[in-house]
Amino acid sequence: METIKLKDTTQEKARLDSLLKDFSSGTTYNPFNPSIRIWQDSIRMGVSTFGGKLYLDYVGTSDKAKPGDASKALDWLLSLADKHHVDVSLSVVRIKQASKKPLLTTPQLKAWYMRHGFTVSSDREYLTRKHQAWPT
């Protein structure tokens, strides 16, 4: 079973704060839902922090999104996590939305995240991606 820390250390908090600052500066405000930011006018992403990790709460596409945009947005977010030495976790949950585009099934979503380096956590409730070494 994975141990969950309830409080971030000072160093973890500084890394998370810097990551969130970069995340906010690389995305735009969403007037319809302030907890969801917009990346390059096509991908909506929501993140939160807990226990020294970044949690990817939501990824969604807009009608302006082109094939591959969600992967580019996720790669961008993961590069920020690597830069700031932060692990990323998420729960794979398919959210129904009004869309003209076909949506991925839950197994397809899980496979998509795993292609981006996520692995199943020891408690099998989350997918986690450990930060990668950032070039110096």
PDB file of C-alpha atoms in Angstrom:
ATOM      1  CA  MET A   1       0.000   0.000   0.000  1.00  0.00           C
ATOM      2  CA  GLU A   2       1.279   3.448  -0.945  1.00  0.00           C
ATOM      3  CA  THR A   3       2.011   5.843   1.925  1.00  0.00           C
ATOM      4  CA  ILE A   4       0.273   9.208   1.645  1.00  0.00           C
ATOM      5  CA  LYS A   5       1.934  12.218   3.244  1.00  0.00           C
ATOM      6  CA  LEU A   6      -0.428  14.802   4.650  1.00  0.00           C
ATOM      7  CA  LYS A   7       1.956  17.742   4.648  1.00  0.00           C
ATOM      8  CA  ASP A   8       4.449  18.916   2.049  1.00  0.00           C
ATOM      9  CA  THR A   9       7.973  19.740   3.163  1.00  0.00           C
ATOM     10  CA  THR A  10       9.234  23.279   2.603  1.00  0.00           C
ATOM     11  CA  GLN A  11      11.297  22.136  -0.390  1.00  0.00           C
ATOM     12  CA  GLU A  12       8.350  20.245  -1.927  1.00  0.00           C
ATOM     13  CA  LYS A  13       6.087  23.248  -1.410  1.00  0.00           C
ATOM     14  CA  ALA A  14       8.589  25.522  -3.152  1.00  0.00           C
ATOM     15  CA  ARG A  15       8.828  23.120  -6.125  1.00  0.00           C
ATOM     16  CA  LEU A  16       5.038  22.803  -6.338  1.00  0.00           C
ATOM     17  CA  ASP A  17       4.561  26.571  -6.087  1.00  0.00           C
ATOM     18  CA  SER A  18       7.082  27.136  -8.901  1.00  0.00           C
ATOM     19  CA  LEU A  19       5.422  24.478 -11.050  1.00  0.00           C
ATOM     20  CA  LEU A  20       1.968  26.005 -10.491  1.00  0.00           C
ATOM     21  CA  LYS A  21       3.317  29.441 -11.382  1.00  0.00           C
ATOM     22  CA  ASP A  22       4.705  28.071 -14.678  1.00  0.00           C
ATOM     23  CA  PHE A  23       1.440  26.193 -15.290  1.00  0.00           C
ATOM     24  CA  SER A  24      -0.591  29.381 -14.797  1.00  0.00           C
ATOM     25  CA  SER A  25       1.701  31.460 -17.000  1.00  0.00           C
ATOM     26  CA  GLY A  26       1.510  28.839 -19.802  1.00  0.00           C
ATOM     27  CA  THR A  27      -2.273  28.617 -19.711  1.00  0.00           C
ATOM     28  CA  THR A  28      -5.139  31.082 -19.738  1.00  0.00           C
ATOM     29  CA  TYR A  29      -7.919  31.790 -17.278  1.00  0.00           C
ATOM     30  CA  ASN A  30     -11.193  29.976 -17.867  1.00  0.00           C
ATOM     31  CA  PRO A  31     -14.086  32.317 -17.007  1.00  0.00           C
ATOM     32  CA  PHE A  32     -16.563  29.423 -16.947  1.00  0.00           C
ATOM     33  CA  ASN A  33     -14.559  27.343 -14.447  1.00  0.00           C
ATOM     34  CA  PRO A  34     -11.592  29.051 -12.748  1.00  0.00           C
ATOM     35  CA  SER A  35     -10.202  25.718 -11.481  1.00  0.00           C
ATOM     36  CA  ILE A  36      -9.729  24.543 -15.089  1.00  0.00           C
ATOM     37  CA  ARG A  37      -7.091  26.377 -17.140  1.00  0.00           C
ATOM     38  CA  ILE A  38      -6.936  26.534 -20.958  1.00  0.00           C
ATOM     39  CA  TRP A  39      -3.798  25.505 -22.860  1.00  0.00           C
ATOM     40  CA  GLN A  40      -3.272  27.022 -26.334  1.00  0.00           C
ATOM     41  CA  ASP A  41      -6.983  27.775 -26.726  1.00  0.00           C
ATOM     42  CA  SER A  42      -7.860  24.090 -27.230  1.00  0.00           C
ATOM     43  CA  ILE A  43      -7.170  21.910 -24.170  1.00  0.00           C
ATOM     44  CA  ARG A  44      -8.645  22.360 -20.706  1.00  0.00           C
ATOM     45  CA  MET A  45      -6.602  21.104 -17.741  1.00  0.00           C
ATOM     46  CA  GLY A  46      -7.185  21.113 -14.018  1.00  0.00           C
ATOM     47  CA  VAL A  47      -4.473  20.357 -11.476  1.00  0.00           C
ATOM     48  CA  SER A  48      -4.146  20.274  -7.706  1.00  0.00           C
ATOM     49  CA  THR A  49      -1.397  19.406  -5.220  1.00  0.00           C
ATOM     50  CA  PHE A  50      -1.258  17.078  -2.253  1.00  0.00           C
ATOM     51  CA  GLY A  51       1.451  15.168  -0.440  1.00  0.00           C
ATOM     52  CA  GLY A  52       4.265  16.627  -2.535  1.00  0.00           C
ATOM     53  CA  LYS A  53       2.689  15.559  -5.837  1.00  0.00           C
ATOM     54  CA  LEU A  54       0.827  17.222  -8.640  1.00  0.00           C
ATOM     55  CA  TYR A  55      -2.563  15.679  -9.370  1.00  0.00           C
ATOM     56  CA  LEU A  56      -3.957  15.968 -12.846  1.00  0.00           C
ATOM     57  CA  ASP A  57      -7.644  16.337 -12.080  1.00  0.00           C
ATOM     58  CA  TYR A  58      -8.979  16.973 -15.562  1.00  0.00           C
ATOM     59  CA  VAL A  59      -8.007  17.006 -19.230  1.00  0.00           C
ATOM     60  CA  GLY A  60     -10.609  17.917 -21.825  1.00  0.00           C
ATOM     61  CA  THR A  61     -10.676  19.102 -25.400  1.00  0.00           C
ATOM     62  CA  SER A  62     -12.573  21.969 -26.954  1.00  0.00           C
ATOM     63  CA  ASP A  63     -14.084  22.054 -30.419  1.00  0.00           C
ATOM     64  CA  LYS A  64     -10.920  23.905 -31.518  1.00  0.00           C
ATOM     65  CA  ALA A  65      -8.662  20.971 -30.592  1.00  0.00           C
ATOM     66  CA  LYS A  66      -6.869  19.122 -33.361  1.00  0.00           C
ATOM     67  CA  PRO A  67      -5.724  15.501 -33.198  1.00  0.00           C
ATOM     68  CA  GLY A  68      -2.645  15.314 -30.986  1.00  0.00           C
ATOM     69  CA  ASP A  69      -3.326  18.538 -29.051  1.00  0.00           C
ATOM     70  CA  ALA A  70      -4.150  16.704 -25.808  1.00  0.00           C
ATOM     71  CA  SER A  71      -0.895  14.727 -26.067  1.00  0.00           C
ATOM     72  CA  LYS A  72       1.048  17.945 -26.659  1.00  0.00           C
ATOM     73  CA  ALA A  73      -0.626  19.552 -23.634  1.00  0.00           C
ATOM     74  CA  LEU A  74       0.142  16.540 -21.444  1.00  0.00           C
ATOM     75  CA  ASP A  75       3.751  16.481 -22.658  1.00  0.00           C
ATOM     76  CA  TRP A  76       4.039  20.188 -21.822  1.00  0.00           C
ATOM     77  CA  LEU A  77       2.658  19.615 -18.314  1.00  0.00           C
ATOM     78  CA  LEU A  78       4.978  16.638 -17.760  1.00  0.00           C
ATOM     79  CA  SER A  79       7.962  18.723 -18.882  1.00  0.00           C
ATOM     80  CA  LEU A  80       7.043  21.258 -16.176  1.00  0.00           C
ATOM     81  CA  ALA A  81       6.845  18.444 -13.626  1.00  0.00           C
ATOM     82  CA  ASP A  82      10.280  17.215 -14.714  1.00  0.00           C
ATOM     83  CA  LYS A  83      11.725  20.729 -14.565  1.00  0.00           C
ATOM     84  CA  HIS A  84      10.482  21.145 -10.991  1.00  0.00           C
ATOM     85  CA  HIS A  85      11.203  17.531  -9.882  1.00  0.00           C
ATOM     86  CA  VAL A  86       7.552  16.762  -9.130  1.00  0.00           C
ATOM     87  CA  ASP A  87       5.735  13.439  -9.577  1.00  0.00           C
ATOM     88  CA  VAL A  88       2.289  13.482 -11.209  1.00  0.00           C
ATOM     89  CA  SER A  89      -0.653  11.264 -10.243  1.00  0.00           C
ATOM     90  CA  LEU A  90      -4.168  10.887 -11.575  1.00  0.00           C
ATOM     91  CA  SER A  91      -7.267   8.729 -11.518  1.00  0.00           C
ATOM     92  CA  VAL A  92      -8.513   7.588 -14.888  1.00  0.00           C
ATOM     93  CA  VAL A  93     -12.123   8.701 -15.065  1.00  0.00           C
ATOM     94  CA  ARG A  94     -13.977   9.212 -18.308  1.00  0.00           C
ATOM     95  CA  ILE A  95     -16.233  12.238 -18.054  1.00  0.00           C
ATOM     96  CA  LYS A  96     -19.129  12.434 -20.451  1.00  0.00           C
ATOM     97  CA  GLN A  97     -19.250  15.697 -22.320  1.00  0.00           C
ATOM     98  CA  ALA A  98     -21.195  17.115 -25.204  1.00  0.00           C
ATOM     99  CA  SER A  99     -18.811  16.683 -28.081  1.00  0.00           C
ATOM    100  CA  LYS A 100     -18.957  16.023 -31.773  1.00  0.00           C
ATOM    101  CA  LYS A 101     -15.674  14.120 -31.507  1.00  0.00           C
ATOM    102  CA  PRO A 102     -15.558  10.477 -30.378  1.00  0.00           C
ATOM    103  CA  LEU A 103     -14.442  10.099 -26.778  1.00  0.00           C
ATOM    104  CA  LEU A 104     -11.904   7.576 -25.553  1.00  0.00           C
ATOM    105  CA  THR A 105     -13.138   4.718 -23.393  1.00  0.00           C
ATOM    106  CA  THR A 106     -11.706   4.281 -19.890  1.00  0.00           C
ATOM    107  CA  PRO A 107      -9.284   1.529 -21.043  1.00  0.00           C
ATOM    108  CA  GLN A 108      -8.199   3.726 -23.972  1.00  0.00           C
ATOM    109  CA  LEU A 109      -7.606   6.664 -21.601  1.00  0.00           C
ATOM    110  CA  LYS A 110      -5.543   4.464 -19.281  1.00  0.00           C
ATOM    111  CA  ALA A 111      -3.457   3.237 -22.232  1.00  0.00           C
ATOM    112  CA  TRP A 112      -2.989   6.852 -23.417  1.00  0.00           C
ATOM    113  CA  TYR A 113      -1.637   7.926 -20.013  1.00  0.00           C
ATOM    114  CA  MET A 114       0.596   4.864 -19.844  1.00  0.00           C
ATOM    115  CA  ARG A 115       2.088   5.756 -23.244  1.00  0.00           C
ATOM    116  CA  HIS A 116       3.094   9.041 -21.590  1.00  0.00           C
ATOM    117  CA  GLY A 117       5.033   7.259 -18.849  1.00  0.00           C
ATOM    118  CA  PHE A 118       2.401   6.700 -16.171  1.00  0.00           C
ATOM    119  CA  THR A 119       2.368   3.404 -14.274  1.00  0.00           C
ATOM    120  CA  VAL A 120      -0.219   1.845 -11.988  1.00  0.00           C
ATOM    121  CA  SER A 121       0.394   2.750  -8.337  1.00  0.00           C
ATOM    122  CA  SER A 122       0.921   0.028  -5.772  1.00  0.00           C
ATOM    123  CA  ASP A 123      -2.602   0.475  -4.411  1.00  0.00           C
ATOM    124  CA  ARG A 124      -3.985   0.308  -7.984  1.00  0.00           C
ATOM    125  CA  GLU A 125      -6.128   3.403  -7.435  1.00  0.00           C
ATOM    126  CA  TYR A 126      -3.957   5.880  -9.302  1.00  0.00           C
ATOM    127  CA  LEU A 127      -1.604   6.176 -12.215  1.00  0.00           C
ATOM    128  CA  THR A 128       1.656   7.869 -11.282  1.00  0.00           C
ATOM    129  CA  ARG A 129       4.536   9.250 -13.291  1.00  0.00           C
ATOM    130  CA  LYS A 130       7.817   9.855 -11.501  1.00  0.00           C
ATOM    131  CA  HIS A 131       9.605  13.001 -12.619  1.00  0.00           C
ATOM    132  CA  GLN A 132      12.421  12.494 -15.085  1.00  0.00           C
ATOM    133  CA  ALA A 133      15.897  13.970 -14.859  1.00  0.00           C
ATOM    134  CA  TRP A 134      15.907  17.530 -16.153  1.00  0.00           C
ATOM    135  CA  PRO A 135      18.922  18.543 -18.264  1.00  0.00           C
ATOM    136  CA  THR A 136      21.244  20.910 -16.393  1.00  0.00           C
TER     137      THR A 136
END
